[in-house]
Short mmCIF file of C-alpha atoms in Angstrom, two decimals:
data_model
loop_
_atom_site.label_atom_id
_atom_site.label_comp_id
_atom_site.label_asym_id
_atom_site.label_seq_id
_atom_site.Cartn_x
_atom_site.Cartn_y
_atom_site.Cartn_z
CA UNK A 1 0.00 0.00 0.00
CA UNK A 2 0.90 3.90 -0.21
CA UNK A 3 1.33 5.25 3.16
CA UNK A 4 2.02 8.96 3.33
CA UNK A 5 3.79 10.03 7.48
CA UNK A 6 3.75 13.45 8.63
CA UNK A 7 5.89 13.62 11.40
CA UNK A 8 9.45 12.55 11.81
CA UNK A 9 9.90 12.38 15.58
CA UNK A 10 9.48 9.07 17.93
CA UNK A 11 5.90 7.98 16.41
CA UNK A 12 6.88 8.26 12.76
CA UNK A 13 10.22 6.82 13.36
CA UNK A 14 8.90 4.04 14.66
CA UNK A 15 6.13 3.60 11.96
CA UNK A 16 8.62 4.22 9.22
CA UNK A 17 10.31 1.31 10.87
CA UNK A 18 7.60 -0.85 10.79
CA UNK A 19 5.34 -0.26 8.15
CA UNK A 20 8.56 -0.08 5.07
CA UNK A 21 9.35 -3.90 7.13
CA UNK A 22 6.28 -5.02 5.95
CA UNK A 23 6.94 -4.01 2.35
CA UNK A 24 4.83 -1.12 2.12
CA UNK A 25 5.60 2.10 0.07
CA UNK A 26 6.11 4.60 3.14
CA UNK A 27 6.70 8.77 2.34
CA UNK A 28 7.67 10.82 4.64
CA UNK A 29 6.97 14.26 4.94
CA UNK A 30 8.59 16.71 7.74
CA UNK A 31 10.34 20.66 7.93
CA UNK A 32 13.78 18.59 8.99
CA UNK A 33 15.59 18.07 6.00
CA UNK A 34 18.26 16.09 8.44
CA UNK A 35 15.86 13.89 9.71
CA UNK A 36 14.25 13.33 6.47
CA UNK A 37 18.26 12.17 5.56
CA UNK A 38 18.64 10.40 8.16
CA UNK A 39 15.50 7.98 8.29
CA UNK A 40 15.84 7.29 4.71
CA UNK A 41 19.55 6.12 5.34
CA UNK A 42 17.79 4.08 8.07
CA UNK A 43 14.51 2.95 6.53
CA UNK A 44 13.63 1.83 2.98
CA UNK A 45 11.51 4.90 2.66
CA UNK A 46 11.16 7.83 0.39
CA UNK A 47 11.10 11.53 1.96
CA UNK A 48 9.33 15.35 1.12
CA UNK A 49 10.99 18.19 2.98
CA UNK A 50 8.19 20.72 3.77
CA UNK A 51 4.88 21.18 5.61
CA UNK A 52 2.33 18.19 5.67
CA UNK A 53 -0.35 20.37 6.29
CA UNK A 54 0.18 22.12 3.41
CA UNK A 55 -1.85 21.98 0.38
CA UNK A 56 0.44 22.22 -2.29
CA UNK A 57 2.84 20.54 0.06
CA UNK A 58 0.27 17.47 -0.62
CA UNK A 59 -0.06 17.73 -3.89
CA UNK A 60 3.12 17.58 -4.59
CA UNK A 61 4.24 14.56 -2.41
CA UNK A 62 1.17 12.65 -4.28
CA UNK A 63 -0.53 12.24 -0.74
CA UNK A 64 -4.27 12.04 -3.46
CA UNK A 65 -2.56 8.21 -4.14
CA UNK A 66 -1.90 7.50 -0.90
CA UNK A 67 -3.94 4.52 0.21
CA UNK A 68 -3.35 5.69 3.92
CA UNK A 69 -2.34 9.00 5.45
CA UNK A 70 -1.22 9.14 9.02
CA UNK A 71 -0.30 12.47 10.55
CA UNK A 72 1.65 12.49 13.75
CA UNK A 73 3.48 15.74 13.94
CA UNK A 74 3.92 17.19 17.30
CA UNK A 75 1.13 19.61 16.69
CA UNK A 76 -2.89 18.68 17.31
CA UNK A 77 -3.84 21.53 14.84
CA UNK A 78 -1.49 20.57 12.02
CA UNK A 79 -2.00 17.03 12.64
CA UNK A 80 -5.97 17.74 12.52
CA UNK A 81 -5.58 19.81 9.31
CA UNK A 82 -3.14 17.79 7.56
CA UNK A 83 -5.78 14.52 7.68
CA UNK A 84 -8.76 17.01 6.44
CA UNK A 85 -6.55 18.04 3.33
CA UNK A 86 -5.77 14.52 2.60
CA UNK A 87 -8.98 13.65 2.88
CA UNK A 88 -10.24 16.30 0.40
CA UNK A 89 -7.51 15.10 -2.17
CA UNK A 90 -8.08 11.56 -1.79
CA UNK A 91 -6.54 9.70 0.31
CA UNK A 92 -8.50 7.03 1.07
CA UNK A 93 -7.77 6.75 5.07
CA UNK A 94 -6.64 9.30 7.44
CA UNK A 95 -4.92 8.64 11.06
CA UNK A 96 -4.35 11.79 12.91
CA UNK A 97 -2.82 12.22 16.36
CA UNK A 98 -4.87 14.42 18.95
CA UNK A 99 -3.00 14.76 22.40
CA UNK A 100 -5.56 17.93 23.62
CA UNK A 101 -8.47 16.51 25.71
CA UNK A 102 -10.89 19.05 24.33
CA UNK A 103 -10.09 17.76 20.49
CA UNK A 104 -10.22 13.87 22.18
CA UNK A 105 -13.69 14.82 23.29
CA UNK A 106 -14.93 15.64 20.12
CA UNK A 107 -13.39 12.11 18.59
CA UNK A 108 -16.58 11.06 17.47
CA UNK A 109 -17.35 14.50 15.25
CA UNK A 110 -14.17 14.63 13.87
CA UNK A 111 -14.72 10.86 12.55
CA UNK A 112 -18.21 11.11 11.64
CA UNK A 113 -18.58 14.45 10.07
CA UNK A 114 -15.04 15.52 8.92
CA UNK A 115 -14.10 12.05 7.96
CA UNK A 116 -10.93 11.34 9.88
CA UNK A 117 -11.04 7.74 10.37
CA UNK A 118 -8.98 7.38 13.10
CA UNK A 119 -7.95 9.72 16.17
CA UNK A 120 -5.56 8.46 18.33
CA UNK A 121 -4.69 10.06 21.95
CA UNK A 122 -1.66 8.40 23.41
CA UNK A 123 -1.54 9.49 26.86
CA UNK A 124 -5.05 8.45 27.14
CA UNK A 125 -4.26 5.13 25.96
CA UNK A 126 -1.49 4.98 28.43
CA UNK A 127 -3.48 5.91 31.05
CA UNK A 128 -5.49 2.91 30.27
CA UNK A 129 -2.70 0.70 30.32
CA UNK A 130 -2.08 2.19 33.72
CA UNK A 131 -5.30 0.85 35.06
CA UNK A 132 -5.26 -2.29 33.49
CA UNK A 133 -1.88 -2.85 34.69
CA UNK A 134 -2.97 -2.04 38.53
CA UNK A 135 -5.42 -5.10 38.56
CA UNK A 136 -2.44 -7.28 38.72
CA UNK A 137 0.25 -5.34 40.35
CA UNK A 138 2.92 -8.07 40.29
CA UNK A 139 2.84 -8.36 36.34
CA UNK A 140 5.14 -6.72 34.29
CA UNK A 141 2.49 -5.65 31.81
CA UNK A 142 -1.41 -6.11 31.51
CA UNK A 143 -3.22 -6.07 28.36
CA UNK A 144 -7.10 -6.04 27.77
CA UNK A 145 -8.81 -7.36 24.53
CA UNK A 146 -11.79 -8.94 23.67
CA UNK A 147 -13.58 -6.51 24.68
CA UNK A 148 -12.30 -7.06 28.44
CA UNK A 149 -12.99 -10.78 28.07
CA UNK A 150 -8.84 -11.82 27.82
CA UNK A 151 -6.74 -10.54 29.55
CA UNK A 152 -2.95 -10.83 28.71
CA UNK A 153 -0.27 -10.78 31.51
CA UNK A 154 3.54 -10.68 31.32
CA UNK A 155 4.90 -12.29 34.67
CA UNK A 156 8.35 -12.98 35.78
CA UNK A 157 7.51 -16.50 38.36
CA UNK A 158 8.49 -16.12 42.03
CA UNK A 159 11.08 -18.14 43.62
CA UNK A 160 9.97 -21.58 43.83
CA UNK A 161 6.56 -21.28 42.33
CA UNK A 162 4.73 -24.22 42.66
CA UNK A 163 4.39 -24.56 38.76
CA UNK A 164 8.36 -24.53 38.14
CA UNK A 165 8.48 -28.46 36.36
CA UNK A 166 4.69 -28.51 35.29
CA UNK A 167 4.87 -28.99 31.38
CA UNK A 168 1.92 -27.10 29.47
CA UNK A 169 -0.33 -30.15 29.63
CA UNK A 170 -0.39 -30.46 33.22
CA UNK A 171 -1.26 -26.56 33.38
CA UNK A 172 -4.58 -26.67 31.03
CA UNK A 173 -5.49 -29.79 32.96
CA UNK A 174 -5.09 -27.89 36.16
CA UNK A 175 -6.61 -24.27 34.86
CA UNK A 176 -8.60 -25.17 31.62
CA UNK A 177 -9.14 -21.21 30.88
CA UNK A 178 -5.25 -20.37 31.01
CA UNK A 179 -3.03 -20.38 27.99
CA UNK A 180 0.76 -19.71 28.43
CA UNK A 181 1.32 -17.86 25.15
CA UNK A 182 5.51 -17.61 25.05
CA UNK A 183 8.13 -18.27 27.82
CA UNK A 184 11.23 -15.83 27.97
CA UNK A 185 13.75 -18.14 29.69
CA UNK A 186 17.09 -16.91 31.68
CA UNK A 187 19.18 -16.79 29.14
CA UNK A 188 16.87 -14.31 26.65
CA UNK A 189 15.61 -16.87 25.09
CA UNK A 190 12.16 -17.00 23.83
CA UNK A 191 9.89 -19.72 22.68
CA UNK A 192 6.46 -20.30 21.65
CA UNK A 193 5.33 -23.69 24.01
CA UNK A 194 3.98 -26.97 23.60
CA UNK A 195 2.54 -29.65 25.11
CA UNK A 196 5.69 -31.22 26.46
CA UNK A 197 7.25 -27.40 27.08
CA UNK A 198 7.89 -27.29 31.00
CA UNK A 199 8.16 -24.23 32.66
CA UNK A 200 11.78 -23.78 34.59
CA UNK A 201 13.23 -21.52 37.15
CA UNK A 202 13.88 -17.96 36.23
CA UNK A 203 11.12 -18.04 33.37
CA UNK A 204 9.07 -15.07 32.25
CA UNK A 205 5.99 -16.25 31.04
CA UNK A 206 2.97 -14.61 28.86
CA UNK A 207 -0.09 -15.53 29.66
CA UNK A 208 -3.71 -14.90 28.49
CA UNK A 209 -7.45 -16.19 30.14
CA UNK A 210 -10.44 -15.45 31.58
CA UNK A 211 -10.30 -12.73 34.47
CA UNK A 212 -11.82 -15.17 36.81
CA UNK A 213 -9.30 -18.24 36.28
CA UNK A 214 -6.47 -15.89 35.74
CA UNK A 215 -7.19 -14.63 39.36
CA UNK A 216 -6.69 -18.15 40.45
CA UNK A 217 -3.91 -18.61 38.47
CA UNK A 218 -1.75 -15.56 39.74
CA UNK A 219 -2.56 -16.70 43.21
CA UNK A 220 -1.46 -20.41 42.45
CA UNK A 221 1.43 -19.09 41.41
CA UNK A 222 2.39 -17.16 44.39
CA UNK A 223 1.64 -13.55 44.38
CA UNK A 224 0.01 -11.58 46.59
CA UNK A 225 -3.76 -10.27 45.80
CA UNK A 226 -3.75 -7.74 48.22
CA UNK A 227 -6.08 -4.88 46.70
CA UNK A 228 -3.81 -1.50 46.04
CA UNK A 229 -5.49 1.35 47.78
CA UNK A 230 -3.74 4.45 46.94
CA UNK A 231 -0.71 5.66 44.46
CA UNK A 232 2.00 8.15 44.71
CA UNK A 233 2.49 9.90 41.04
CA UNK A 234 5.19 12.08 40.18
CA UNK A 235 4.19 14.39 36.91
CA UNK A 236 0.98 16.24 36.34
CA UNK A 237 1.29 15.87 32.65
CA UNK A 238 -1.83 14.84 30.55
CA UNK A 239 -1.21 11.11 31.37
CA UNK A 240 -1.68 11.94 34.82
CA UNK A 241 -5.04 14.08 33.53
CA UNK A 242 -6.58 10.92 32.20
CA UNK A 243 -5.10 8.37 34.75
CA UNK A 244 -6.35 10.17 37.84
CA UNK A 245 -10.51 9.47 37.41
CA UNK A 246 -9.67 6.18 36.30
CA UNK A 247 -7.37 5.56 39.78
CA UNK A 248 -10.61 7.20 41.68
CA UNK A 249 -13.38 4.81 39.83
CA UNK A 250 -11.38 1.75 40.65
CA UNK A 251 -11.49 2.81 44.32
CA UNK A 252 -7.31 3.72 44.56
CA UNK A 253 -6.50 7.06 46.46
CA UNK A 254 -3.76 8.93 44.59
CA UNK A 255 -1.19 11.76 45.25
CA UNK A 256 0.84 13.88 43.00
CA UNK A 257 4.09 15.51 43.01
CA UNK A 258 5.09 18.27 40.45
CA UNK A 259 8.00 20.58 40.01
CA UNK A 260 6.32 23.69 38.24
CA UNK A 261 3.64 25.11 40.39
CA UNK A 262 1.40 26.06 37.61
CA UNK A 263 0.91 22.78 36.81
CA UNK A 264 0.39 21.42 39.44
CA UNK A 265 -2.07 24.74 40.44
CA UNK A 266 -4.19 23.46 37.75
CA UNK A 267 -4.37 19.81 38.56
CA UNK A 268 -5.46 20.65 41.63
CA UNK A 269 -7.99 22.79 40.74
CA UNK A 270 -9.19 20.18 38.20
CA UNK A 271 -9.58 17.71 41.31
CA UNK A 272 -10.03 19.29 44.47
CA UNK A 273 -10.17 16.21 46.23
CA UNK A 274 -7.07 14.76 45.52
CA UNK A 275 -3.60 16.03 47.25
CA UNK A 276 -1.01 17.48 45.14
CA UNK A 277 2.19 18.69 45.72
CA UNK A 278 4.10 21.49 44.17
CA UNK A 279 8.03 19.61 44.82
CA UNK A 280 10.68 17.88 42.85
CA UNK A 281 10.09 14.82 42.85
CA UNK A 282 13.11 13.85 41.53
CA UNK A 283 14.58 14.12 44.94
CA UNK A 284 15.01 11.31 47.25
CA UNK A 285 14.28 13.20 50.19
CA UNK A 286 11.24 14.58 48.80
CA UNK A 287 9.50 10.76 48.13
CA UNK A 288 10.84 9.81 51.56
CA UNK A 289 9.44 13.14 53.12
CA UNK A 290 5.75 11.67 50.99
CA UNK A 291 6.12 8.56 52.76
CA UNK A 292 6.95 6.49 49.28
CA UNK A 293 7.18 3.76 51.07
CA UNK A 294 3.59 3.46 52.27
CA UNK A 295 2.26 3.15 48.67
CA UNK A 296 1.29 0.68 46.87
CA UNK A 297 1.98 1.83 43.53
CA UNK A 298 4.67 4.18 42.14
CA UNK A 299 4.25 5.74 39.22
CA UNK A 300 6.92 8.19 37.37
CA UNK A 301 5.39 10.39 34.73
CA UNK A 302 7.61 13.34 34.28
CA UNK A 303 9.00 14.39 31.01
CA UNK A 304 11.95 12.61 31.14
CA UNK A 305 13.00 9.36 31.03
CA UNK A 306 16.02 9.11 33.05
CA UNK A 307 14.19 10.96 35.70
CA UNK A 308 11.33 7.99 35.70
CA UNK A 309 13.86 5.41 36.03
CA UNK A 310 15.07 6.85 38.66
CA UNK A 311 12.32 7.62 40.69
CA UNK A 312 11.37 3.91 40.16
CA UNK A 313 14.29 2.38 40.96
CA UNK A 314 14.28 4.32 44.02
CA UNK A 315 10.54 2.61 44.58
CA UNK A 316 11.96 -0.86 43.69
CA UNK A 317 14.40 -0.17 46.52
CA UNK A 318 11.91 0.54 49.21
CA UNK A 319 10.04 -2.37 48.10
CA UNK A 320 7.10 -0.80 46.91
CA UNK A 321 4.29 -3.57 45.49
CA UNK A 322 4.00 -1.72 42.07
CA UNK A 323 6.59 0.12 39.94
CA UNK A 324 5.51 1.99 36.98
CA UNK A 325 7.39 4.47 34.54
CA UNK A 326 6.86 6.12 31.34
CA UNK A 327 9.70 5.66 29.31
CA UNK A 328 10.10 6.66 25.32
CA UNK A 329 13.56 5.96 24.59
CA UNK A 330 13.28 1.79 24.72
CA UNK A 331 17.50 1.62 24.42
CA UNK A 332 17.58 2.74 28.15
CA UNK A 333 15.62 -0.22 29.04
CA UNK A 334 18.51 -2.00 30.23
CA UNK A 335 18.71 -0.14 33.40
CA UNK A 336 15.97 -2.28 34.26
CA UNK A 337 18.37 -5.42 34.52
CA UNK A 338 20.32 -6.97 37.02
CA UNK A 339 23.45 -9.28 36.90
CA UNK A 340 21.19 -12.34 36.70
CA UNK A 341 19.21 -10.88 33.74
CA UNK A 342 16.15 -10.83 35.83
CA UNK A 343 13.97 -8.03 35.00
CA UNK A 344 12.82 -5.81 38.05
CA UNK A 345 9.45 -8.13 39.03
CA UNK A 346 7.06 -5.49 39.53
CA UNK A 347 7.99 -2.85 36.78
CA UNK A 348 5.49 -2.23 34.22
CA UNK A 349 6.89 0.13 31.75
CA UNK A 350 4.45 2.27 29.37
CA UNK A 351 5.75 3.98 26.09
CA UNK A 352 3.39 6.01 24.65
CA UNK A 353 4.61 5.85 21.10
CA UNK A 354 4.69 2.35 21.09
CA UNK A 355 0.80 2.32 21.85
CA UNK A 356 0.58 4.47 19.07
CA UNK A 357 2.43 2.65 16.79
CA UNK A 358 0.86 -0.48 17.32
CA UNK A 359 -3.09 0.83 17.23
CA UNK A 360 -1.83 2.56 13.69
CA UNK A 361 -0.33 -0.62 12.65
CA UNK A 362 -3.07 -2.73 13.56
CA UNK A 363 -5.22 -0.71 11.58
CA UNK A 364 -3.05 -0.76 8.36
CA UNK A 365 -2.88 -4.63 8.54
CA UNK A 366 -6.83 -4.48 9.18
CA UNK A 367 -7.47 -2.29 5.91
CA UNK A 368 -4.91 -3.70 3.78
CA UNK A 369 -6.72 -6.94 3.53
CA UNK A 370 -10.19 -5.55 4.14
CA UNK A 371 -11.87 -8.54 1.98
CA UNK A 372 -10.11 -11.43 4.29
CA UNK A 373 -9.78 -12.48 7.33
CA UNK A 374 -7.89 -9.37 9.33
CA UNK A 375 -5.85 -7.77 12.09
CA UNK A 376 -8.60 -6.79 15.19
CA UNK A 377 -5.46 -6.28 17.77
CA UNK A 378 -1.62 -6.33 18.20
CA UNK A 379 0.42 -6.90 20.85
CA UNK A 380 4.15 -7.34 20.63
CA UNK A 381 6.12 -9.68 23.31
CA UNK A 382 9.66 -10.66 23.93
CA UNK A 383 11.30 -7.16 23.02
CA UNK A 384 9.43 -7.50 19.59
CA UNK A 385 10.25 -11.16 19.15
CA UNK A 386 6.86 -12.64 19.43
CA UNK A 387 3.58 -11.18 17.63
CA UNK A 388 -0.13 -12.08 19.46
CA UNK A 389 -2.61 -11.11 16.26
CA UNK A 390 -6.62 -11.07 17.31
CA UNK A 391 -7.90 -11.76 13.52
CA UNK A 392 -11.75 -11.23 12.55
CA UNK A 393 -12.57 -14.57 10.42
CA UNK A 394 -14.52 -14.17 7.31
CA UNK A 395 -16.02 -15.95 4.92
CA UNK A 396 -13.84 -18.47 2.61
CA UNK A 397 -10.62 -18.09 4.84
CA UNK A 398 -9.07 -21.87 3.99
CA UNK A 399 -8.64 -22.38 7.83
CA UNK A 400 -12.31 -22.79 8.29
CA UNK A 401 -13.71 -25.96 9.66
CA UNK A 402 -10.89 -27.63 9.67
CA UNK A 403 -10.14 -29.80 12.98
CA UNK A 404 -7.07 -27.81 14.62
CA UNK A 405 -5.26 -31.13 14.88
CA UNK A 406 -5.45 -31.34 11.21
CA UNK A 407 -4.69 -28.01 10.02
CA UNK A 408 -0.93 -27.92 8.38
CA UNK A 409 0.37 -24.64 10.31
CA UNK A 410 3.33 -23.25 10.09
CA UNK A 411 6.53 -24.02 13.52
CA UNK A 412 5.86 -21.55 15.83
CA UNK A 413 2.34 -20.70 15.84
CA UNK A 414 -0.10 -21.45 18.87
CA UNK A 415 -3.80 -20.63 18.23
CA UNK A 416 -4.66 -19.47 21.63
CA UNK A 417 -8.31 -18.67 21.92
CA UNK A 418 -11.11 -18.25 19.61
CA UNK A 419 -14.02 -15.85 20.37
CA UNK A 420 -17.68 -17.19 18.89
CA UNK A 421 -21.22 -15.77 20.35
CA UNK A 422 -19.66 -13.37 22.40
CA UNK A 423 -17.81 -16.59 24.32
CA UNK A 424 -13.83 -17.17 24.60
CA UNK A 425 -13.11 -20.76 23.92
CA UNK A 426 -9.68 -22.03 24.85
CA UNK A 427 -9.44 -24.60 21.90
CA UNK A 428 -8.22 -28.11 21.41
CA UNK A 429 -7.48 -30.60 18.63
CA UNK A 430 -11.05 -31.28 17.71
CA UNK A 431 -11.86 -27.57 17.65
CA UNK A 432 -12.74 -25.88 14.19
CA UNK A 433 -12.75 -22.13 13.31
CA UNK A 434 -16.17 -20.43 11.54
CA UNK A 435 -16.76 -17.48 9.78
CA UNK A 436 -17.32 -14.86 12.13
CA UNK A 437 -15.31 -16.09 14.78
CA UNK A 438 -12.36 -14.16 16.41
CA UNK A 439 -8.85 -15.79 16.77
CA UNK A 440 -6.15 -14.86 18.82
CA UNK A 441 -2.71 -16.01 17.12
CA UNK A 442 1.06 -16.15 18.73
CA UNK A 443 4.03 -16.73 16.53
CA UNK A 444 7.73 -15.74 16.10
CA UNK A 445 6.25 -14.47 12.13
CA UNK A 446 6.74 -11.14 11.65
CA UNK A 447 3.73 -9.07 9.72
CA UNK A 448 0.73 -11.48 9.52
CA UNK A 449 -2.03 -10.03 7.69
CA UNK A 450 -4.50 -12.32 7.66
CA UNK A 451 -4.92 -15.58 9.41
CA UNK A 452 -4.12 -17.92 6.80
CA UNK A 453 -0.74 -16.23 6.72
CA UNK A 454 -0.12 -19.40 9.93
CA UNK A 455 -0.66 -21.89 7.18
CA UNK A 456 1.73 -23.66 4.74
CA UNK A 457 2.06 -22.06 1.94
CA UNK A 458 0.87 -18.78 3.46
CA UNK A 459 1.61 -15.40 1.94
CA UNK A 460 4.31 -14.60 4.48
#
């Protein structure tokens, strides 16, 4: 397909990245001639030097042929203008970036009546993943799909766990609803289990099921479901704007800390209820003088990332339950590790343009094979080594009824779950998928498109 960026910075880096791996013809369009240089050393990409919200900026770069046309300058207002000129030339989807609340409110006009197909808000999706992430504090990450039906947890296993040795067979016989999706052993490793996999000491496993078996499962295997009750945040950025109801609704009592009093005027004022104070939180003596270690959760939102690891690193020290930082620049993830390459337990890290990416993504691999069987979520495991695909199944996709047993799949695929009539069944051998169904996929493949991509003799 023709995909047509605006926006050179974290978001279209990272798209570039991804969309020109999965053969697509990507243009990029931003002021920075440099960066325009230096992503198309980087990237097989081409590049337009100028304004993307321009008009004859447009015209020129032939955004009327693009098939999509995603704008994710830094800018709301350009970002909001460039997808209604793209629209009016012809580009046949528009993504545009909104970070503003007010704009995010009106989502549903700007869709409807101005025809931008998708607006995406990143810190409101990261605020989301906040929340999710707080119903089970000692995973690394929490994702929610199926409509909050699956649930999909990242957990590094406590010390002796009692399921160290079990091999997947003896797991679904013991928790029929559970599916351990990939293993990430000791060494880095990662593999997509079997049957006869067993699960050994040190593993980091990924795991998806229903929210009430999965309870039973975290418990089984050792962690603590003490509910969390209140949350220390440092930032009063726009993350901290969305996460802050959310915290409230679920019943957890948070603080803030923020450097610049303006700021942190104005989230006061925005909820009176709630304490926040007007300090650098950055400083040690500050977060001990706040009682940081009576929290449950800590959660580092400032602008910078260094300055979140920091802070939760600090947290990790005084053992608090739940660690959580925003953190953009993914290469300074290895602070995170210790000699024994054993992640911090509790740390959940959120990076906003990787939530982007991935709901953009998702949505290119959904439209580019409108007609088939296609892309309904994305989540990327392992440090990117793993894909889980939710597909929607439609009619004549050559997987259908076919006994899973006898379907001729490609090595590394597990079929996980499939959704019919609203219900999540956790298949078997027998099992067939329909027309209609939804299908949650896990492989080491890189850029499935549809689901018959998992067969042999797939298109990938």
């Amino acid at each position: 397909m023709n995909i047509t960026i605006v926006g050179g910075g974290k978001v279209g880096e990272t798209l570039c990245q991804d969309l020109a791996a999965a053969k697509h013809d990507v243009t990029l369009i931003d002021t920075d001639a440099d960066l325009i240089s230096k992503l198309i050393n980087s990237f097989d990409i081409t590049g337009f030097v100028g304004n993307g919200a321009l008009y004859d900026v447009q015209k020129e770069s032939n955004v009327a042929e693009a098939d999509i046309f995603i704008a994710v300058s830094p800018q709301d207002e350009t970002n909001l203008i460039a997808a209604l000129t793209a629209k009016y030339l012809g580009a046949k989807k528009t993504i545009a970036r909104v970070r503003n609340p007010n704009y995010t409110k009106q989502a549903n006009f700007l869709r409807n009546k101005l025809g931008i197909d998708m607006i995406i808000n990143p810190e409101l999706q990261a605020a989301r993943d906040i929340a999710g992430n707080l119903q089970f504090p000692q995973a690394s990450n929490v994702e929610q799909f199926a409509h909050d039906r699956g649930y999909l947890l990242n957990l590094k296993l406590p010390f002796q766990s009692p399921i160290i040795g079990l091999n997947m067979a003896a797991v679904r016989n013991r928790f029929n609803s559970v599916i351990i999706l990939a293993i990430e052993r000791k060494d880095g490793s990662v593999l997509i289990p079997f049957g006869l996999t067993e699960i050994c000491e040190g593993d980091r496993i990924f795991v998806t099921g229903d929210i009430k078996e999965l309870n039973l499962f975290y418990a089984y295997l050792g962690y603590s479901q003490t509910k969390i009750k209140n949350a220390l945040i440092v930032g009063a950025g726009k993350i901290t704007n969305h996460l802050i109801p959310r915290l409230l609704r679920g019943g957890i009592e948070p603080k803030v800390i923020e450097v610049n009093r303006t700021a942190a005027e104005n989230l006061s004022m925005t909820y009176p209820d709630i304490t926040v104070i007007n300090e650098d939180g950055t400083n040690q003596q500050i977060l001990d003088a706040e009682h940081l270690a009576d929290y449950d959760v800590s959660i580092a939102l400032t602008g910078i990332d260094e300055e979140n690891l920091l802070i939760s690193l600090y947290a990790e020290k005084l053992n608090v339950t739940k660690v959580i930082s925003k953190v953009n620049r993914t290469n300074l993830l290895c602070l995170l590790y210790r000699e024994d390459h054993n992640h911090i337990d509790s740390h959940s890290i959120i990076t906003p343009r990787l939530l982007v990416a991935d709901q953009i993504v998702r949505f290119v691999r959904a439209y580019g094979n409108a007609s088939g069987s296609n892309v309904d979520a994305l989540y990327r495991l392992c440090g990117d080594k793993v894909e889980v695909l939710q597909f929607n199944v439609k009619a004549h996709a050559a997987c259908c009824n076919i006994p899973l047993a006898n379907l001729a799949t490609k090595k590394n695929i597990l079929i996980a779950y499939i959704i019919r009539d609203n219900k999540l069944i956790f298949p078997g051998g027998s099992d067939i998928i329909q027309t209609g169904d939804k299908v949650l996929i896990v492989t080491t493949h890189k850029n499935f498109d549809d689901i018959d991509d998992i067969l042999v003799g797939g298109t990938v």
